[in-house]
Amino acid sequence: MGKKSRVKTQKSGTGATAAVSPKEMMNLISELLQKCSSAAPSPGKEWEEYVQIRALVEKIRKKQKGMSVSFEGTREDFFSELMAWGTECGASCDGFEISNFADEGYGLKATRDIKAEELFLWIPRKMLMTVESAKNSVLGPLYSQDRILQAMGNVTLALHLLCERANPSSPWLPYIKTLPADYDTPLYFEEEEVRHLLATQAIQDVLSQYKNTARQYAYFYKVIHTHPNASKLPLKDAFTFDDYRWAVSSVMTRQNQIPTADGSRVTLALIPLWDMCNHTNGLITTGYNLEDDRCECVALKDYKEGEQIYIFYGTRSNAEFVIHNGFFFEDNAHDRVKIKLGVSKSERLYAMKAEVLARAGIPASSIFALHCSEPPISAQLLAFLRVFCMTEEELRDYLVGDHAINKIFTLGNTEFPVSWENEIKLWTFLETRAALLLKTYKTTSEEDRSMLEKPDLSLHSRIAIKLRLAEKEILERAVSCGRAKRLHFQKQLDEGALLPLYEESDIALLENADAKLPIILRKLEEEDERVQEEMNLAQIKPDAACLDSSKIPVLNGQCKDLNGTQEDPPGADAVVKESEVEKHDPSTKRTEGEPKVGGK
């Protein structure tokens, strides 16, 4: 990338465009905090609020210009130091090197042949920056008193990173010097670039992310300058918005969850070297070995000498990649868009439908997903739509009819339609709903493709338009699929085709194939959308059995909500927000030229 990594900070005013009095700056910070902590804007006013907050932030940034300096040299100048430090700490540094992969940015390149599932990389705990190491650092006294830091590990990591960056003797400097100087997350977008995301499903999360980051910055600026336990922090002379945005993005694109040393719970961490890996489709190949107390990664596939080594960041949508990682992944097998559906409580059959859905383990109102794959709906959504479109007679059959309990198991199975009429209704509904969602965009797919052909389009605009187009293409496929299914089942009805009859013996079939598992017995395919709506740091919490194991899966960069959209913890002057583990959250790389597929 060639950009300088920031590190040291200079005295306030040195090199700044204009001297700013502490009182003037504090007044601006207070105004920003008040604006970001006010009640949520009324529907349709979110963009207006974003523009107002951004104007305040830009005024602050202008007055802070020149108050942060960079390390001498470029990122690549410090890669050898990072590798040497890793070797000294007991990490595996043989078999790969850090290399520049053009559009994907920096990543790991094999220096020898590596076999699939071969353990080629491990990073000991002593190299990790964690919430625990933050507690034991100069940040510890403030952490013990501040409820925001205690509630939000991602924010703690961001401030920990800034404090260590300003410490000339920090043991993590070899790592910090190799972090990007800036990122391609929406926090770095210009206003006009963000405008490309208007009407997309990502816009609310993007606006919330910016507001939350600004609020956190204003809150901690005041804390750093007024709290007795912050008096020894090396940030008092220079703590700019750009500094905090950088730290937030560094954590948001890289944070992961690992077990604590005793394995009793999970904590957030930055994992040097390993977080240089870029993303591709596949399976999670990283875990935490409690016995050896280190993060371990096995090869996703066979790699020849000279090939780039990839890992899988997890089943993230492109909206999540853009918001939390700063890149658009062209070949995303897990891309999806959200669709909110619910049975109206005023509907005459509400009680019956809600009861059937409850027996299937599905809420009467929820956020589902339309997928880029075929078919575009999951078994859970199929089951919901079938119940949603049931007649009173059909509902009664699934509640008190013959084999009613077992028939609930067939709701998500494509082989057992409720009726031909029910299938026609549900696919007609899906076709219509997806078509209506397409009409909410202000541009067509053809117009987006034309815009992407412009050679002078900025990187961030290109990322935004690609995301917008990807959403439309998923909806267009849903419309096409709905139409085809509707016509197919109409033909079945017209020809008098016999409906496949459910028999009790079929339960064995349902229980022996993953695709046909009864919904009530398996984990819902959709992520908990009440968390996913916050799109910013999906937290992975291993269950008790997992914690008892010596190895715990780690998802690169997967922490969903560093400055996301969830509500801040109560009882603080300024409310802040939180973040997951899977190289997201979390995990993310910066890109150069074209949007990266995860380059660091």
Coordinates of N, CA and C in Angstrom, one line a residue, residues 421-509:
E421 N -52.2 -25.2 -3.7 CA -52.7 -23.8 -3.6 C -51.8 -23.0 -2.6
N422 N -51.4 -23.7 -1.6 CA -50.5 -23.0 -0.6 C -49.1 -22.7 -1.2
E423 N -48.6 -23.6 -2.0 CA -47.3 -23.3 -2.7 C -47.5 -22.2 -3.6
I424 N -48.6 -22.1 -4.4 CA -48.8 -21.0 -5.3 C -48.8 -19.7 -4.6
K425 N -49.6 -19.7 -3.5 CA -49.7 -18.4 -2.7 C -48.4 -18.0 -2.1
L426 N -47.6 -18.9 -1.6 CA -46.3 -18.5 -0.9 C -45.3 -18.0 -1.9
W427 N -45.2 -18.6 -3.1 CA -44.3 -18.2 -4.1 C -44.7 -16.9 -4.8
T428 N -46.0 -16.7 -4.9 CA -46.6 -15.5 -5.4 C -46.2 -14.3 -4.5
F429 N -46.4 -14.6 -3.2 CA -46.1 -13.6 -2.2 C -44.6 -13.2 -2.2
L430 N -43.8 -14.2 -2.3 CA -42.3 -13.9 -2.4 C -41.9 -13.1 -3.6
E431 N -42.5 -13.5 -4.7 CA -42.2 -12.8 -6.0 C -42.7 -11.3 -5.9
T432 N -43.8 -11.1 -5.3 CA -44.4 -9.8 -5.2 C -43.6 -8.9 -4.2
R433 N -43.2 -9.5 -3.1 CA -42.5 -8.8 -2.1 C -41.1 -8.4 -2.5
A434 N -40.4 -9.3 -3.2 CA -39.1 -9.0 -3.7 C -39.2 -7.9 -4.8
A435 N -40.2 -8.0 -5.6 CA -40.4 -6.9 -6.7 C -40.6 -5.6 -6.0
L436 N -41.4 -5.5 -5.0 CA -41.6 -4.3 -4.3 C -40.3 -3.7 -3.7
L437 N -39.5 -4.6 -3.1 CA -38.2 -4.1 -2.5 C -37.3 -3.6 -3.6
L438 N -37.4 -4.2 -4.8 CA -36.5 -3.6 -5.9 C -36.9 -2.2 -6.3
K439 N -38.2 -1.9 -6.1 CA -38.7 -0.6 -6.5 C -38.2 0.5 -5.5
T440 N -37.7 0.1 -4.4 CA -37.2 1.2 -3.4 C -35.9 1.8 -3.8
Y441 N -35.2 1.1 -4.7 CA -33.9 1.7 -5.1 C -34.1 2.8 -6.1
K442 N -33.2 3.8 -6.1 CA -33.3 4.9 -7.0 C -32.6 4.7 -8.3
T443 N -31.9 3.6 -8.4 CA -31.2 3.3 -9.7 C -31.6 1.9 -10.1
T444 N -31.4 1.6 -11.4 CA -31.7 0.2 -11.8 C -30.3 -0.6 -11.8
S445 N -30.4 -1.9 -12.0 CA -29.2 -2.7 -12.1 C -28.4 -2.3 -13.3
E446 N -29.0 -2.0 -14.4 CA -28.3 -1.5 -15.6 C -27.6 -0.2 -15.4
E447 N -28.2 0.7 -14.6 CA -27.5 2.0 -14.4 C -26.3 1.8 -13.4
D448 N -26.5 0.9 -12.5 CA -25.3 0.6 -11.6 C -24.2 0.0 -12.4
R449 N -24.5 -0.9 -13.3 CA -23.4 -1.5 -14.1 C -22.7 -0.5 -15.0
S450 N -23.5 0.4 -15.5 CA -22.9 1.5 -16.3 C -22.0 2.4 -15.5
M451 N -22.4 2.7 -14.2 CA -21.6 3.5 -13.3 C -20.3 2.8 -13.0
L452 N -20.3 1.5 -12.8 CA -19.1 0.8 -12.5 C -18.1 0.7 -13.6
E453 N -18.5 1.0 -14.8 CA -17.6 1.1 -16.0 C -16.8 2.4 -16.1
K454 N -17.2 3.4 -15.3 CA -16.5 4.6 -15.3 C -15.1 4.5 -14.7
P455 N -14.0 4.8 -15.4 CA -12.7 4.7 -14.9 C -12.3 5.6 -13.8
D456 N -13.0 6.7 -13.7 CA -12.6 7.7 -12.6 C -13.4 7.5 -11.3
L457 N -14.2 6.4 -11.2 CA -14.9 6.2 -10.0 C -14.0 5.9 -8.9
S458 N -14.3 6.5 -7.7 CA -13.4 6.3 -6.6 C -13.6 4.9 -6.0
L459 N -12.6 4.4 -5.3 CA -12.6 3.1 -4.7 C -13.9 2.9 -3.8
H460 N -14.1 3.9 -3.0 CA -15.2 3.8 -2.0 C -16.6 3.8 -2.8
S461 N -16.7 4.6 -3.8 CA -17.9 4.6 -4.6 C -18.1 3.3 -5.3
R462 N -17.0 2.7 -5.8 CA -17.1 1.4 -6.4 C -17.6 0.4 -5.5
I463 N -17.1 0.4 -4.3 CA -17.5 -0.6 -3.3 C -19.0 -0.4 -3.0
A464 N -19.4 0.8 -2.8 CA -20.8 1.1 -2.5 C -21.7 0.6 -3.6
I465 N -21.4 0.9 -4.8 CA -22.3 0.6 -5.9 C -22.3 -0.9 -6.2
K466 N -21.2 -1.6 -5.9 CA -21.1 -3.0 -6.1 C -22.1 -3.7 -5.0
L467 N -22.1 -3.1 -3.8 CA -22.9 -3.7 -2.8 C -24.4 -3.4 -3.2
R468 N -24.7 -2.2 -3.6 CA -26.1 -1.9 -4.1 C -26.5 -2.8 -5.2
L469 N -25.7 -3.1 -6.1 CA -26.0 -3.9 -7.3 C -26.2 -5.4 -6.8
A470 N -25.4 -5.8 -5.9 CA -25.5 -7.2 -5.4 C -26.8 -7.4 -4.7
E471 N -27.3 -6.4 -3.9 CA -28.6 -6.6 -3.3 C -29.7 -6.7 -4.3
K472 N -29.6 -5.9 -5.4 CA -30.6 -6.0 -6.4 C -30.6 -7.3 -7.1
E473 N -29.4 -7.8 -7.4 CA -29.3 -9.1 -8.1 C -29.9 -10.2 -7.3
I474 N -29.8 -10.2 -6.0 CA -30.4 -11.2 -5.1 C -31.9 -11.1 -5.2
L475 N -32.4 -9.9 -5.1 CA -33.8 -9.7 -5.2 C -34.4 -10.1 -6.5
E476 N -33.6 -9.8 -7.6 CA -34.1 -10.2 -8.9 C -34.1 -11.7 -9.1
R477 N -33.2 -12.4 -8.5 CA -33.2 -13.8 -8.5 C -34.4 -14.4 -7.7
A478 N -34.7 -13.7 -6.6 CA -35.9 -14.1 -5.8 C -37.2 -13.9 -6.6
V479 N -37.3 -12.9 -7.4 CA -38.4 -12.6 -8.2 C -38.5 -13.7 -9.3
S480 N -37.4 -14.0 -9.9 CA -37.4 -15.0 -11.0 C -37.7 -16.4 -10.4
C481 N -37.1 -16.7 -9.3 CA -37.4 -18.0 -8.7 C -38.9 -18.1 -8.3
G482 N -39.4 -17.1 -7.7 CA -40.8 -17.1 -7.2 C -41.7 -17.3 -8.4
R483 N -41.4 -16.6 -9.5 CA -42.3 -16.8 -10.7 C -42.2 -18.2 -11.3
A484 N -41.0 -18.7 -11.3 CA -40.9 -20.1 -11.8 C -41.6 -21.1 -10.9
K485 N -41.4 -21.0 -9.7 CA -42.1 -21.9 -8.7 C -43.6 -21.7 -8.8
R486 N -44.1 -20.5 -8.9 CA -45.5 -20.3 -9.0 C -46.1 -21.0 -10.2
L487 N -45.4 -20.8 -11.3 CA -45.9 -21.5 -12.6 C -45.8 -23.0 -12.5
H488 N -44.8 -23.5 -11.8 CA -44.6 -24.9 -11.7 C -45.8 -25.5 -10.9
F489 N -46.1 -24.9 -9.7 CA -47.1 -25.5 -8.9 C -48.5 -25.2 -9.4
Q490 N -48.7 -24.1 -10.2 CA -49.9 -23.9 -10.9 C -50.2 -25.0 -11.9
K491 N -49.1 -25.4 -12.6 CA -49.2 -26.5 -13.5 C -49.6 -27.8 -12.8
Q492 N -49.0 -28.1 -11.7 CA -49.3 -29.3 -10.9 C -50.8 -29.3 -10.5
L493 N -51.3 -28.1 -10.1 CA -52.7 -28.0 -9.7 C -53.6 -28.2 -10.9
D494 N -53.3 -27.6 -12.0 CA -54.1 -27.7 -13.3 C -54.1 -29.1 -13.8
E495 N -53.0 -29.8 -13.6 CA -53.0 -31.2 -14.2 C -53.5 -32.2 -13.2
G496 N -53.9 -31.7 -12.0 CA -54.5 -32.6 -11.0 C -53.4 -33.6 -10.4
A497 N -52.2 -33.1 -10.4 CA -51.1 -34.0 -9.8 C -51.4 -34.3 -8.4
L498 N -51.1 -35.5 -8.0 CA -51.3 -36.0 -6.6 C -50.3 -35.3 -5.7
L499 N -50.8 -34.9 -4.6 CA -50.0 -34.2 -3.6 C -49.2 -35.3 -2.8
P500 N -47.9 -35.2 -2.6 CA -47.1 -36.2 -1.9 C -47.7 -36.3 -0.5
L501 N -48.0 -37.5 -0.1 CA -48.7 -37.7 1.2 C -47.6 -37.9 2.3
Y502 N -47.8 -37.3 3.4 CA -46.9 -37.5 4.5 C -47.4 -38.8 5.3
E503 N -46.4 -39.6 5.5 CA -46.6 -40.8 6.3 C -45.7 -40.8 7.5
E504 N -46.1 -41.5 8.6 CA -45.3 -41.4 9.8 C -43.9 -42.0 9.6
S505 N -43.8 -42.9 8.7 CA -42.5 -43.5 8.4 C -41.5 -42.5 7.8
D506 N -42.1 -41.4 7.2 CA -41.2 -40.4 6.6 C -40.4 -39.6 7.6
I507 N -40.7 -39.7 8.9 CA -39.9 -39.0 9.9 C -38.5 -39.5 9.9
A508 N -38.3 -40.8 9.6 CA -36.9 -41.3 9.5 C -36.1 -40.6 8.4
L509 N -36.8 -40.4 7.3 CA -36.1 -39.7 6.2 C -35.8 -38.3 6.6

